[in-house]
Phi, psi and omega in degrees: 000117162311120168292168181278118154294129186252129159254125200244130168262109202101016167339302196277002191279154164338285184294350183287273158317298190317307225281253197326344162283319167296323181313318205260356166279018222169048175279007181275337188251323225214113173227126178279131185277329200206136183222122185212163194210180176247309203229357208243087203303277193315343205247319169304325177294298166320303178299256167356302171295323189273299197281332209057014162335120195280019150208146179231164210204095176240125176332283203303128158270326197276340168326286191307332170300248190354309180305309201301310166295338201272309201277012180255004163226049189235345202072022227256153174234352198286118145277123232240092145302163182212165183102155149310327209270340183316290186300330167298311199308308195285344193278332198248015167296113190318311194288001184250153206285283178292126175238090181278122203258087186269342197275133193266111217095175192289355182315323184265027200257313157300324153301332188286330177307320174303344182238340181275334201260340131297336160105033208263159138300129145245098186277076230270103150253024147262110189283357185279345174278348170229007159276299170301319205250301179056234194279358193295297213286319151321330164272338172293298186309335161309302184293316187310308211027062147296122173297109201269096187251157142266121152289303158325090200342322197264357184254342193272308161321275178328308175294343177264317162338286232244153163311139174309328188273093171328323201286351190256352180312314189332270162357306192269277213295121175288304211177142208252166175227069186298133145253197188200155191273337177108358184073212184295291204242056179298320171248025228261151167280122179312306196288018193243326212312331189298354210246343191279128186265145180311356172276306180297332203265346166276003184288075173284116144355314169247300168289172180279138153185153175330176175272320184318280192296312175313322196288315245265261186339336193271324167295294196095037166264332165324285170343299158287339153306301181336278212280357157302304179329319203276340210291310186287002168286282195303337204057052199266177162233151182294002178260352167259049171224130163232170181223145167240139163263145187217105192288325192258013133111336197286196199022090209299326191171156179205154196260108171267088179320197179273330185253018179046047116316137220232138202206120204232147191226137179217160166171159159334115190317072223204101145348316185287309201304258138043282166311271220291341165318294161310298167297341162207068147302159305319023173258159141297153139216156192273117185285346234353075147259130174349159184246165187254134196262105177312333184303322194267014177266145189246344178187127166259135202234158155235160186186113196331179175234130197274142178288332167314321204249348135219128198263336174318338209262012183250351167296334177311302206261327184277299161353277151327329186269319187319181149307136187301131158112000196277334202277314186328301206306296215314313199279335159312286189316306186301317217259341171258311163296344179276342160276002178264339175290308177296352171232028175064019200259002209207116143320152165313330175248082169202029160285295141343286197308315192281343182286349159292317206289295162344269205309319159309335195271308179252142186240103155311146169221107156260140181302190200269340193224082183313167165256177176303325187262189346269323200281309177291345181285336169327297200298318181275347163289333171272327133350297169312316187274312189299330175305300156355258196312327183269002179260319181308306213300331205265015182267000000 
């Protein structure tokens, strides 16, 4: 058996590393071809040196120098890129089968097109590539005839839910169910949020997961991404995706048929299950994550998401109602505030104040089958207003 050549974007990331723990269980099936990150030289170095990948690759050029020199004095064969264009180049490389799409933010919307416009496996966690991309991107993988995986555990649920054959989801699905753990501060005094600092708020409960995507959960703005995603995995309308909080994490998501059978995918809170899925779809393989023992669970709860205590996640759906390009605006925003909170620059709860204030302040008018550059100028016009809007808050 030929292995799948793989390109991983976003390598040194949560999902990055998850993706390369399955690879080495399954060195018969799987080889990483390509590896890439933006600034974070050891870790990249590292990953290199252990798998050997005939490219490794970073958006930072003075990064990819430093990479370029330590493995050529590592003794390394491993060939070292640099730039943003590296990664479209490495995502649409004839020899690679798979791609996995890691990269956090809009940052990742050109490569994935570039792997969707080749036609790759695509294994997609960067939910910001249909947040951002919506129908553009969703017609590349049409032109492309890329194979389309969801990564994300509650989109990955939903995609294990339904049959294989897509023309009959219409058919089948009343309406979808994401859930969400409620974060940090499910149960936190509303009148404290202001107070909450970038260490409580990368404290996720359950998951593993990066500092951007840990703020994005504790707001539940992860969430209103989810569900734009969801609306273009699916092909969904926005009143048929709803979310629930479900605090122990077990039950990922779940699919409400037509005859309201309720079809549900649960396992351990695990990242890998999810990966190895995407890497040998339509197969199993053993991901190793732990297996879940029904005995010890005493309960599983749900419970509505208050608009009170997160009002980000309801931006999702006036977003969706907008001007096409509108979901484009929220996530520029959302990606500046969350990085003026992590650099102390933002109360926790004015996080919220600037992704609203953004949508309100910028009206996309895109055309109906935007390009790549029209969607990113989009993204820095909206980036301009929010920074704006995050200098005010803070005089």
């Amino acid at each position: 058996m030929n292995r799948l050549q793989l390109c991983i974007l976003g390598a040194t990331g949560s999902i990055g590393t998850n993706t390369l723990d399955v690879v080495a269980r399954h060195p018969d099936r799987f080889e990483a071809f390509a590896l890439t990150g933006h600034a974070r030289v050891d870790e990249l170095l590292a990953q290199c040196l252990q798998v050997t990948p005939r490219y490794a690759a970073m958006s930072d050029t003075a990064a990819a120098a430093e990479l370029r020199r330590r493995l050529r004095e590592a003794g390394s064969r491993t060939e070292v890129l640099d730039g943003p264009q590296a990664l479209v180049e490495l995502a649409e490389h004839p020899e690679v089968d798979a791609v996995m799409a890691a990269i956090v933010g809009a940052a990742g919307l050109p490569p994935c097109m570039a792997a969707a416009r080749a036609g790759k496996r695509l294994l997609l966690a960067n939910k910001e590539a249909l947040v951002v991309g919506g129908a553009a991107f969703m017609a590349a993988v049409a032109q492309g005839g890329a194979t389309l995986l969801p990564i994300d555990s509650e989109h990955s649920a939903i995609f294990q839910c339904l049959p294989q054959d897509r023309t009959v989801w219409a058919q089948r699905i009343d309406h979808i169910v994401l859930t969400a753990s409620g974060g940090p501060f499910r149960q936190r005094d509303r009148a404290t949020l202001a107070q909450v600092t970038p260490e409580e708020a990368c404290a996720h409960p359950n998951w593993v997961m990066g500092r951007k995507i840990s703020v994005d959960s504790a707001t539940m703005m992860n969430k209103a991404l989810e569900v734009i995603e969801a609306r273009w995995l699916f092909d969904l309308t926005p009143e048929q995706i709803r979310v629930v909080i479900h605090p122990q994490s077990i039950i990922h998501s779940m699919v409400v048929c037509r005859d309201q059978s309720v079809l549900a995918q649960l396992g351990t809170p695990d990242m890998r299950v999810p990966i190895a899925y995407g890497l040998s779809f339509p197969e199993r393989i053993e991901s190793g994550a732990s297996a879940l023992d029904l005995l010890s669970l005493r309960a599983l709860e749900f419970e509505a998401p208050s608009p009170e205590r997160f009002p980000g996640l309801f931006l999702a759906w006036d977003a969706l109602r907008a001007p096409e390009g509108s979901t484009a605006v929220l996530n520029a925003a959302n990606e500046e505030a969350v990085a003026a909170f992590l650099e102390r620059r933002l109360a926790f709860d004015g996080i919220h104040r600037i992704n609203q204030g953004t949508l309100e302040r910028v009206i996309p008018a895109l055309p109906a089958q935007a390009s790549v550059e029209e969607l990113l100028a989009l993204d820095q016009r909206a980036r301009r207003a929010a920074r704006e809007l995050i200098a005010a808050a803070a005089l």
